[in-house]
mmCIF file of N, CA and C and ligand atoms in Angstrom:
data_model
loop_
_atom_site.group_PDB
_atom_site.id
_atom_site.type_symbol
_atom_site.label_atom_id
_atom_site.label_comp_id
_atom_site.label_asym_id
_atom_site.label_seq_id
_atom_site.Cartn_x
_atom_site.Cartn_y
_atom_site.Cartn_z
ATOM 1 N N MET A 473 5.492 44.769 48.993
ATOM 2 C CA MET A 473 6.471 44.058 49.237
ATOM 3 C C MET A 473 6.197 42.812 48.829
ATOM 4 N N GLY A 474 5.178 42.259 49.428
ATOM 5 C CA GLY A 474 4.601 41.005 49.043
ATOM 6 C C GLY A 474 4.587 40.646 47.442
ATOM 7 N N ARG A 475 3.773 41.627 46.924
ATOM 8 C CA ARG A 475 3.322 41.780 45.701
ATOM 9 C C ARG A 475 4.551 41.602 44.691
ATOM 10 N N LEU A 476 5.746 42.261 45.251
ATOM 11 C CA LEU A 476 7.091 42.596 44.447
ATOM 12 C C LEU A 476 7.678 40.820 44.494
ATOM 13 N N LEU A 477 7.655 40.326 45.587
ATOM 14 C CA LEU A 477 8.265 38.885 45.992
ATOM 15 C C LEU A 477 7.419 37.767 45.045
ATOM 16 N N PHE A 478 6.164 37.994 45.055
ATOM 17 C CA PHE A 478 5.412 37.264 44.259
ATOM 18 C C PHE A 478 5.790 37.309 42.541
ATOM 19 N N ILE A 479 5.935 38.571 42.244
ATOM 20 C CA ILE A 479 6.222 38.949 40.736
ATOM 21 C C ILE A 479 7.572 38.497 40.569
ATOM 22 N N SER A 480 8.586 38.536 41.460
ATOM 23 C CA SER A 480 9.906 38.008 41.144
ATOM 24 C C SER A 480 9.781 36.362 41.176
ATOM 25 N N GLY A 481 9.096 35.842 42.173
ATOM 26 C CA GLY A 481 8.679 34.462 42.095
ATOM 27 C C GLY A 481 8.265 34.057 40.743
ATOM 28 N N LEU A 482 7.193 34.504 40.204
ATOM 29 C CA LEU A 482 6.710 33.997 38.918
ATOM 30 C C LEU A 482 7.854 34.259 37.487
ATOM 31 N N ILE A 483 8.513 35.463 37.758
ATOM 32 C CA ILE A 483 9.569 35.547 36.779
ATOM 33 C C ILE A 483 10.661 34.368 37.129
ATOM 34 N N PHE A 484 10.835 34.010 37.997
ATOM 35 C CA PHE A 484 12.014 32.898 38.250
ATOM 36 C C PHE A 484 11.208 31.640 37.765
ATOM 37 N N LEU A 485 10.310 31.361 38.052
ATOM 38 C CA LEU A 485 9.548 30.082 37.657
ATOM 39 C C LEU A 485 9.512 30.224 36.141
ATOM 40 N N GLY A 486 9.214 31.505 35.512
ATOM 41 C CA GLY A 486 9.074 31.403 33.986
ATOM 42 C C GLY A 486 10.381 31.343 33.433
ATOM 43 N N TRP A 487 11.446 31.656 33.996
ATOM 44 C CA TRP A 487 12.887 31.340 33.716
ATOM 45 C C TRP A 487 13.162 30.113 33.624
ATOM 46 N N ILE A 488 12.754 29.367 34.808
ATOM 47 C CA ILE A 488 13.027 27.824 34.809
ATOM 48 C C ILE A 488 12.391 27.125 34.015
ATOM 49 N N ALA A 489 11.187 27.360 33.647
ATOM 50 C CA ALA A 489 10.224 26.879 32.596
ATOM 51 C C ALA A 489 10.832 26.925 31.388
ATOM 52 N N TYR A 490 11.215 28.349 30.867
ATOM 53 C CA TYR A 490 11.926 28.614 29.700
ATOM 54 C C TYR A 490 13.004 27.668 29.440
ATOM 55 N N ARG A 491 14.138 27.611 30.263
ATOM 56 C CA ARG A 491 15.048 27.092 30.193
ATOM 57 C C ARG A 491 15.131 25.444 30.000
ATOM 58 N N PHE A 492 13.888 25.021 30.788
ATOM 59 C CA PHE A 492 13.666 23.652 30.484
ATOM 60 C C PHE A 492 13.245 23.297 29.293
ATOM 61 N N LEU A 493 12.279 24.134 28.774
ATOM 62 C CA LEU A 493 11.810 23.911 27.275
ATOM 63 C C LEU A 493 12.852 24.019 26.304
ATOM 64 N N LYS A 494 13.547 25.155 26.544
ATOM 65 C CA LYS A 494 14.656 25.305 25.586
ATOM 66 C C LYS A 494 15.410 24.120 25.198
ATOM 67 N N ASN A 495 16.081 23.526 26.594
ATOM 68 C CA ASN A 495 16.885 22.425 26.426
ATOM 69 C C ASN A 495 16.162 21.086 25.942
ATOM 70 N N THR A 496 14.975 20.792 26.276
ATOM 71 C CA THR A 496 14.226 19.844 25.617
ATOM 72 C C THR A 496 14.148 19.950 24.265
ATOM 73 N N TRP A 497 13.777 21.032 23.853
ATOM 74 C CA TRP A 497 13.732 21.491 22.391
ATOM 75 C C TRP A 497 14.700 21.600 21.638
ATOM 76 N N SER A 498 15.963 21.983 22.199
ATOM 77 C CA SER A 498 17.023 21.919 21.317
ATOM 78 C C SER A 498 17.667 20.284 21.355
ATOM 79 N N GLN A 499 17.269 19.544 22.385
ATOM 80 C CA GLN A 499 17.768 18.340 22.313
ATOM 81 C C GLN A 499 17.002 17.499 21.370
ATOM 82 N N ARG A 500 15.592 17.869 21.227
ATOM 83 C CA ARG A 500 14.951 17.094 20.228
ATOM 84 C C ARG A 500 15.446 17.490 18.700
ATOM 85 N N LEU A 501 15.636 18.643 18.317
ATOM 86 C CA LEU A 501 16.127 19.400 17.234
ATOM 87 C C LEU A 501 17.304 18.481 16.983
ATOM 88 N N ARG A 502 18.331 18.287 17.876
ATOM 89 C CA ARG A 502 19.743 17.627 17.698
ATOM 90 C C ARG A 502 19.411 16.270 17.203
ATOM 91 N N ASP A 503 18.569 15.597 18.061
ATOM 92 C CA ASP A 503 17.968 14.110 17.525
ATOM 93 C C ASP A 503 17.709 14.129 16.257
ATOM 94 N N VAL A 504 16.546 15.093 15.757
ATOM 95 C CA VAL A 504 16.033 14.864 14.693
ATOM 96 C C VAL A 504 17.165 15.180 13.372
ATOM 97 N N GLU A 505 18.009 16.092 13.620
ATOM 98 C CA GLU A 505 18.983 16.353 12.779
ATOM 99 C C GLU A 505 20.102 15.149 12.787
ATOM 100 N N GLN A 506 20.562 14.504 13.771
ATOM 101 C CA GLN A 506 21.256 13.386 13.723
ATOM 102 C C GLN A 506 20.929 12.377 13.045
ATOM 103 N N ASN A 507 19.440 12.137 13.212
ATOM 104 C CA ASN A 507 18.551 10.898 12.559
ATOM 105 C C ASN A 507 18.702 11.293 10.999
ATOM 106 N N GLU A 508 18.427 12.738 10.786
ATOM 107 C CA GLU A 508 18.436 12.711 9.102
ATOM 108 C C GLU A 508 19.896 12.573 8.445
ATOM 109 N N GLN A 509 20.863 13.121 9.195
ATOM 110 C CA GLN A 509 22.171 12.794 8.766
ATOM 111 C C GLN A 509 22.483 11.363 8.473
ATOM 112 N N ARG A 510 22.050 10.374 9.727
ATOM 113 C CA ARG A 510 22.182 9.107 9.568
ATOM 114 C C ARG A 510 21.726 8.380 8.292
ATOM 115 N N ALA A 511 20.456 9.094 8.111
ATOM 116 C CA ALA A 511 19.608 8.460 6.909
ATOM 117 C C ALA A 511 20.173 8.371 5.572
ATOM 118 N N GLN A 512 20.950 9.935 5.639
ATOM 119 C CA GLN A 512 21.407 10.445 4.219
ATOM 120 C C GLN A 512 22.897 9.705 4.097
ATOM 121 N N GLN A 513 23.476 9.318 5.097
ATOM 122 C CA GLN A 513 24.769 8.842 4.941
ATOM 123 C C GLN A 513 24.766 7.185 4.952
ATOM 124 N N ALA A 514 23.604 6.725 5.285
ATOM 125 C CA ALA A 514 23.536 5.064 4.923
ATOM 126 C C ALA A 514 23.272 4.811 3.591
ATOM 127 N N PRO A 515 23.945 4.256 2.985
ATOM 128 C CA PRO A 515 23.761 4.037 1.635
ATOM 129 C C PRO A 515 22.650 2.874 1.269
ATOM 130 N N ALA A 516 21.873 3.118 0.378
ATOM 131 C CA ALA A 516 20.715 2.109 0.184
ATOM 132 C C ALA A 516 21.450 0.935 0.015
ATOM 133 N N ARG A 517 20.831 -0.153 0.590
ATOM 134 C CA ARG A 517 21.576 -1.599 0.301
ATOM 135 C C ARG A 517 21.048 -2.038 -0.833
ATOM 136 N N VAL A 518 22.426 -2.437 -1.731
ATOM 137 C CA VAL A 518 22.167 -2.836 -3.002
ATOM 138 C C VAL A 518 22.290 -4.528 -3.189
ATOM 139 N N GLN A 519 21.622 -4.918 -3.675
ATOM 140 C CA GLN A 519 21.669 -6.200 -3.838
ATOM 141 C C GLN A 519 23.004 -6.661 -4.450
ATOM 142 N N GLN A 520 23.723 -7.425 -3.718
ATOM 143 C CA GLN A 520 25.262 -7.935 -4.183
ATOM 144 C C GLN A 520 24.823 -9.246 -5.001
ATOM 145 N N ILE A 521 25.385 -9.452 -6.202
ATOM 146 C CA ILE A 521 25.591 -10.958 -6.811
ATOM 147 C C ILE A 521 26.682 -11.379 -6.617
ATOM 148 N N LYS A 522 26.696 -12.600 -6.200
ATOM 149 C CA LYS A 522 28.108 -13.277 -6.013
ATOM 150 C C LYS A 522 28.193 -14.647 -6.534
ATOM 151 N N ALA A 523 29.355 -15.077 -7.050
ATOM 152 C CA ALA A 523 29.567 -16.346 -7.560
ATOM 153 C C ALA A 523 29.787 -17.528 -6.442
ATOM 154 N N CYS A 524 29.177 -18.510 -6.641
ATOM 155 C CA CYS A 524 29.477 -19.776 -5.679
ATOM 156 C C CYS A 524 30.936 -20.208 -6.141
ATOM 157 N N THR A 525 31.968 -20.422 -5.030
ATOM 158 C CA THR A 525 33.106 -20.666 -5.294
ATOM 159 C C THR A 525 33.055 -22.143 -5.721
ATOM 160 N N TYR A 526 32.034 -22.989 -5.572
ATOM 161 C CA TYR A 526 32.062 -24.360 -6.163
ATOM 162 C C TYR A 526 31.518 -24.508 -7.632
ATOM 163 N N CYS A 527 30.325 -23.995 -7.876
ATOM 164 C CA CYS A 527 29.646 -24.027 -9.146
ATOM 165 C C CYS A 527 29.775 -22.915 -10.038
ATOM 166 N N LYS A 528 30.221 -21.699 -9.399
ATOM 167 C CA LYS A 528 30.426 -20.476 -10.393
ATOM 168 C C LYS A 528 28.894 -19.986 -10.668
ATOM 169 N N THR A 529 27.786 -20.474 -10.019
ATOM 170 C CA THR A 529 26.433 -20.004 -10.415
ATOM 171 C C THR A 529 26.314 -18.389 -9.526
ATOM 172 N N HIS A 530 25.984 -17.505 -10.128
ATOM 173 C CA HIS A 530 25.802 -16.200 -9.592
ATOM 174 C C HIS A 530 24.295 -16.029 -8.886
ATOM 175 N N ILE A 531 24.552 -15.880 -7.655
ATOM 176 C CA ILE A 531 23.118 -15.748 -6.816
ATOM 177 C C ILE A 531 23.424 -14.665 -6.031
ATOM 178 N N PRO A 532 22.227 -13.940 -5.381
ATOM 179 C CA PRO A 532 22.223 -12.821 -4.531
ATOM 180 C C PRO A 532 23.009 -13.145 -3.327
ATOM 181 N N GLU A 533 23.626 -12.124 -2.856
ATOM 182 C CA GLU A 533 24.714 -12.398 -1.498
ATOM 183 C C GLU A 533 23.808 -12.909 -0.414
ATOM 184 N N ASP A 534 22.980 -12.169 -0.247
ATOM 185 C CA ASP A 534 21.949 -12.869 1.099
ATOM 186 C C ASP A 534 21.207 -13.974 1.204
ATOM 187 N N GLU A 535 21.505 -14.645 -0.096
ATOM 188 C CA GLU A 535 20.899 -16.199 -0.429
ATOM 189 C C GLU A 535 22.017 -17.252 -0.128
ATOM 190 N N GLY A 536 23.306 -16.733 -0.216
ATOM 191 C CA GLY A 536 24.431 -17.866 -0.075
ATOM 192 C C GLY A 536 24.933 -17.710 1.250
ATOM 193 N N ILE A 537 25.862 -18.504 1.405
ATOM 194 C CA ILE A 537 26.746 -18.825 2.741
ATOM 195 C C ILE A 537 28.041 -18.139 2.651
ATOM 196 N N TYR A 538 28.683 -17.769 3.595
ATOM 197 C CA TYR A 538 30.032 -17.241 3.561
ATOM 198 C C TYR A 538 30.893 -18.312 4.774
ATOM 199 N N ARG A 539 31.697 -18.680 4.033
ATOM 200 C CA ARG A 539 32.655 -19.578 4.903
ATOM 201 C C ARG A 539 34.274 -19.179 4.599
ATOM 202 N N ASP A 540 34.831 -18.695 5.527
ATOM 203 C CA ASP A 540 36.271 -18.453 5.404
ATOM 204 C C ASP A 540 36.609 -17.571 4.356
ATOM 205 N N GLY A 541 35.691 -16.648 4.241
ATOM 206 C CA GLY A 541 35.460 -15.566 2.993
ATOM 207 C C GLY A 541 35.357 -15.890 1.787
ATOM 208 N N LYS A 542 34.961 -17.240 1.774
ATOM 209 C CA LYS A 542 34.135 -17.862 0.301
ATOM 210 C C LYS A 542 32.904 -17.925 0.430
ATOM 211 N N PHE A 543 32.344 -17.723 -0.908
ATOM 212 C CA PHE A 543 30.757 -17.339 -0.964
ATOM 213 C C PHE A 543 30.431 -18.943 -1.480
ATOM 214 N N PHE A 544 29.251 -19.368 -0.905
ATOM 215 C CA PHE A 544 28.801 -20.495 -1.758
ATOM 216 C C PHE A 544 27.262 -20.445 -1.769
ATOM 217 N N CYS A 545 26.690 -21.140 -2.612
ATOM 218 C CA CYS A 545 25.079 -21.086 -3.194
ATOM 219 C C CYS A 545 24.358 -21.634 -2.147
ATOM 220 N N SER A 546 25.037 -22.761 -1.506
ATOM 221 C CA SER A 546 24.251 -23.643 -0.625
ATOM 222 C C SER A 546 25.139 -24.487 0.424
ATOM 223 N N TYR A 547 24.651 -24.951 1.150
ATOM 224 C CA TYR A 547 25.380 -25.933 2.105
ATOM 225 C C TYR A 547 25.986 -27.233 1.563
ATOM 226 N N GLN A 548 25.345 -27.638 0.370
ATOM 227 C CA GLN A 548 25.694 -28.951 -0.076
ATOM 228 C C GLN A 548 27.081 -28.223 -0.983
ATOM 229 N N HIS A 549 27.244 -27.265 -1.763
ATOM 230 C CA HIS A 549 28.207 -27.042 -2.175
ATOM 231 C C HIS A 549 29.304 -26.563 -1.266
ATOM 232 N N LEU A 550 29.350 -25.870 -0.029
ATOM 233 C CA LEU A 550 30.126 -25.630 0.887
ATOM 234 C C LEU A 550 30.661 -26.978 1.262
ATOM 235 N N ASP A 551 29.876 -27.932 1.470
ATOM 236 C CA ASP A 551 30.347 -29.146 1.991
ATOM 237 C C ASP A 551 31.109 -29.753 1.145
ATOM 238 N N ARG A 552 30.770 -29.956 -0.385
ATOM 239 C CA ARG A 552 31.627 -30.449 -1.400
ATOM 240 C C ARG A 552 33.024 -29.898 -1.695
ATOM 241 N N TYR A 553 32.683 -28.612 -1.573
ATOM 242 C CA TYR A 553 34.101 -27.833 -1.641
ATOM 243 C C TYR A 553 34.992 -28.047 -0.699
ATOM 244 N N LEU A 554 34.529 -28.152 0.835
ATOM 245 C CA LEU A 554 35.353 -28.685 1.881
ATOM 246 C C LEU A 554 35.960 -30.069 1.755
ATOM 247 N N GLU A 555 35.159 -30.993 1.293
ATOM 248 C CA GLU A 555 35.694 -32.327 1.119
ATOM 249 C C GLU A 555 36.635 -32.445 -0.289
ATOM 250 N N HIS A 556 36.435 -31.499 -1.268
ATOM 251 C CA HIS A 556 37.468 -31.603 -2.289
ATOM 252 C C HIS A 556 38.666 -31.042 -1.917
ATOM 253 N N GLU A 557 38.623 -29.968 -0.862
ATOM 254 C CA GLU A 557 39.879 -29.330 -0.485
ATOM 255 C C GLU A 557 40.769 -30.237 0.370
ATOM 256 N N GLN A 558 40.023 -31.103 1.117
ATOM 257 C CA GLN A 558 40.698 -31.912 2.059
ATOM 258 C C GLN A 558 41.475 -33.068 1.148
ATOM 259 N N GLN A 559 40.986 -33.458 -0.019
ATOM 260 C CA GLN A 559 41.603 -34.403 -0.626
ATOM 261 C C GLN A 559 42.910 -34.194 -1.357
HETATM 262 ZN ZN1 LIG B 895 27.179 -23.686 -5.842
#
């Protein structure tokens, strides 16, 4: 009788361990899948070339400055444009 209890205890523990591992693994698989999907969905960052509102020079977007939806090649041209606007 004691032996039967011991065996059912082992089976119970095995079942708990199985469930725990299954949950952990399926969670990990889900994480991996989501990461892969995210990597596929994220478009490769393309360097955009924009024209300065003041001097019309074309430069890469991340080297310029945005102000009120307008693009400038430098703070100097941003300032000059704003001065020009006020007159
Ligand atoms: Zn400029």
